[in-house]
CSV table of C-alpha atoms in Angstrom, one decimal:
chain,number,residue,atom,x,y,z
M,1,MET,CA,101.0,104.2,120.2
M,2,ARG,CA,103.3,103.4,117.3
M,3,TRP,CA,103.6,99.7,116.6
M,4,ASP,CA,106.1,97.9,114.3
M,5,PHE,CA,105.9,94.4,113.0
M,6,SER,CA,108.9,92.6,111.5
M,7,LEU,CA,109.7,89.1,110.5
M,8,ARG,CA,112.8,87.6,108.9
M,9,TRP,CA,113.1,84.1,107.5
M,10,ARG,CA,115.3,81.9,105.4
M,11,ALA,CA,114.0,82.1,101.9
M,12,LEU,CA,112.9,78.8,100.4
M,13,GLY,CA,113.3,80.1,96.9
M,14,ASP,CA,114.1,83.2,94.8
M,15,PRO,CA,112.6,86.6,95.6
M,16,VAL,CA,109.6,86.2,93.2
M,17,SER,CA,108.7,82.8,94.8
M,18,GLU,CA,109.0,84.4,98.2
M,19,GLY,CA,106.7,87.2,96.9
M,20,ARG,CA,104.0,84.4,96.5
M,21,ARG,CA,104.4,83.7,100.2
M,22,VAL,CA,104.0,87.4,101.0
M,23,TRP,CA,100.8,87.4,98.9
M,24,GLU,CA,99.5,84.4,100.8
M,25,TRP,CA,100.3,86.2,104.0
M,26,ILE,CA,98.4,89.4,102.9
M,27,GLN,CA,95.4,87.2,102.1
M,28,GLN,CA,95.5,85.5,105.5
M,29,ILE,CA,95.8,88.7,107.5
M,30,ARG,CA,93.1,90.6,105.7
M,31,PRO,CA,90.3,89.4,107.8
M,32,LEU,CA,92.1,90.1,111.1
M,33,HIS,CA,91.3,93.9,111.0
M,34,PRO,CA,89.4,96.2,108.6
M,35,SER,CA,92.6,98.3,108.0
M,36,LEU,CA,94.3,95.1,106.6
M,37,ASP,CA,91.5,94.4,104.0
M,38,LEU,CA,92.4,96.8,101.1
M,39,TRP,CA,96.0,96.9,99.9
M,40,ARG,CA,97.0,99.5,97.3
M,41,PRO,CA,100.4,100.3,95.6
M,42,THR,CA,102.6,102.8,97.3
M,43,ALA,CA,102.2,106.1,95.5
M,44,ASP,CA,104.0,109.4,95.2
M,45,SER,CA,101.0,111.4,96.5
M,46,PRO,CA,97.8,110.9,98.5
M,47,GLN,CA,95.8,111.7,95.4
M,48,GLU,CA,97.6,109.1,93.4
M,49,ALA,CA,97.2,106.5,96.2
M,50,GLU,CA,93.5,107.2,96.4
M,51,GLN,CA,93.0,106.6,92.7
M,52,SER,CA,95.1,103.4,92.6
M,53,PRO,CA,93.3,100.1,92.3
M,54,PRO,CA,94.0,97.3,94.8
M,55,ILE,CA,97.2,95.4,94.3
M,56,THR,CA,97.1,91.9,92.8
M,57,GLN,CA,99.5,89.0,93.1
M,58,ASP,CA,100.7,89.7,89.6
M,59,TYR,CA,101.4,93.3,90.4
M,60,LEU,CA,103.4,92.4,93.5
M,61,LEU,CA,105.4,89.7,91.7
M,62,HIS,CA,106.1,91.9,88.7
M,63,LEU,CA,107.3,94.7,91.1
M,64,ILE,CA,109.6,92.4,93.0
M,65,HIS,CA,111.0,91.0,89.7
M,66,GLY,CA,111.5,94.6,88.3
M,67,VAL,CA,113.3,95.9,91.4
M,68,GLN,CA,115.5,92.8,91.5
M,69,ALA,CA,116.4,93.2,87.8
M,70,ILE,CA,117.6,96.8,88.2
M,71,SER,CA,119.4,96.2,91.5
M,72,ASP,CA,123.2,96.2,91.3
M,73,ASP,CA,123.4,94.0,94.3
M,74,PRO,CA,121.8,90.7,95.2
M,75,ASP,CA,120.3,92.4,98.3
M,76,PHE,CA,117.4,94.8,97.7
M,77,GLY,CA,114.3,96.1,99.3
M,78,LEU,CA,111.1,97.7,98.3
M,79,THR,CA,107.9,99.3,99.7
M,80,PRO,CA,105.3,97.9,97.4
M,81,ALA,CA,102.0,98.5,99.2
M,82,PHE,CA,100.0,100.0,102.0
M,83,SER,CA,96.7,99.2,103.6
M,84,GLY,CA,94.1,101.2,105.5
M,85,GLN,CA,93.6,104.9,105.5
M,86,ILE,CA,95.8,107.0,103.2
M,87,ASP,CA,98.5,108.8,105.3
M,88,GLN,CA,97.4,106.8,108.4
M,89,GLY,CA,97.5,103.2,107.2
M,90,ASN,CA,100.0,100.3,107.4
M,91,LYS,CA,103.1,100.4,105.2
M,92,LEU,CA,104.6,97.1,103.8
M,93,MET,CA,108.3,96.9,103.3
M,94,LEU,CA,110.1,93.8,101.9
M,95,SER,CA,113.8,92.9,101.9
M,96,PHE,CA,115.7,90.1,100.2
M,97,ASN,CA,119.2,88.8,100.9
M,98,MET,CA,119.5,91.2,103.8
M,99,PRO,CA,121.3,91.1,106.1
M,100,ASN,CA,122.5,87.7,104.9
M,101,PRO,CA,122.3,86.0,101.5
M,102,GLY,CA,119.1,83.8,101.4
M,103,ASP,CA,117.3,85.9,104.0
M,104,ALA,CA,113.9,87.6,103.4
M,105,SER,CA,111.9,89.9,105.6
M,106,VAL,CA,108.6,91.7,105.8
M,107,ASP,CA,108.2,94.8,107.9
M,108,LEU,CA,104.8,96.4,108.5
M,109,MET,CA,104.8,99.9,109.9
M,110,VAL,CA,101.5,99.8,111.7
M,111,GLY,CA,99.0,102.6,111.2
M,112,GLU,CA,96.7,104.4,113.7
M,113,ALA,CA,93.6,102.2,113.4
M,114,LEU,CA,95.5,98.8,113.6
M,115,GLY,CA,97.7,100.3,116.4
M,116,ALA,CA,94.7,101.2,118.4
M,117,ALA,CA,93.2,97.7,117.9
M,118,LEU,CA,96.5,96.1,119.0
M,119,ASP,CA,96.5,98.3,122.1
M,120,ALA,CA,93.0,97.0,122.9
M,121,SER,CA,93.4,93.3,122.0
M,122,GLU,CA,96.1,90.9,122.8
M,123,ASP,CA,94.2,88.3,120.8
M,124,LEU,CA,94.6,90.4,117.7
M,125,ALA,CA,98.4,90.6,118.3
M,126,ASP,CA,98.5,86.8,118.9
M,127,ALA,CA,96.5,86.2,115.7
M,128,LEU,CA,98.8,88.4,113.6
M,129,MET,CA,101.9,86.7,115.0
M,130,HIS,CA,100.5,83.1,114.7
M,131,THR,CA,99.2,83.7,111.1
M,132,THR,CA,102.5,85.1,110.0
M,133,ALA,CA,104.6,82.5,111.6
M,134,SER,CA,102.5,79.7,110.1
M,135,ILE,CA,103.2,81.0,106.6
M,136,PHE,CA,106.9,81.8,106.8
M,137,THR,CA,108.1,78.7,108.6
M,138,PRO,CA,110.7,77.3,108.9
M,139,GLY,CA,113.3,79.5,110.4
M,140,ALA,CA,111.2,82.6,111.0
M,141,ILE,CA,112.2,85.2,113.7
M,142,GLY,CA,109.7,88.0,114.3
M,143,ALA,CA,108.6,90.7,116.7
M,144,LEU,CA,105.6,92.9,117.2
M,145,THR,CA,106.8,95.9,119.2
M,146,ARG,CA,105.3,99.1,120.6
M,147,GLU,CA,107.3,102.3,120.6
M,148,ASP,CA,107.1,102.9,124.3
M,149,ILE,CA,107.8,99.3,125.4
M,150,PRO,CA,111.2,97.7,124.6
M,151,ALA,CA,111.2,94.4,122.8
M,152,THR,CA,113.3,92.9,125.6
M,153,PRO,CA,112.5,94.5,128.9
M,154,THR,CA,115.5,95.0,131.2
M,155,PRO,CA,115.3,93.7,134.7
């Protein structure tokens, strides 16, 4: 099954300082599942991705700053990293000042291995949500959804 994870919150600072919170989140979720342990920069090819070293906090913050500097609008997004198997892993997307000024969001397109683990373990889903909510408080709104199950079931 295909899973998606998304969280939006009121930023407490500028995009680079919010990037520090994203880095803290990455560090906190790493032990939850083996596919969340190694994070690499998003690349143009599988070969390039395979040869890339793991991302660092400095890399992430520099990338956020760089994309913000070239953006013509205050709202911008980027896909800085992935974790897990190449072409089967989890893809991280970040957005700033979207849909409203002062908002920030993290989206994780869940890959095969983590998706199978989420199918098998409600505890893993709970741990992912709890860990994320504890880092991005206050004012966080999030969802972990599976493609075949609507986020809000209809009666």
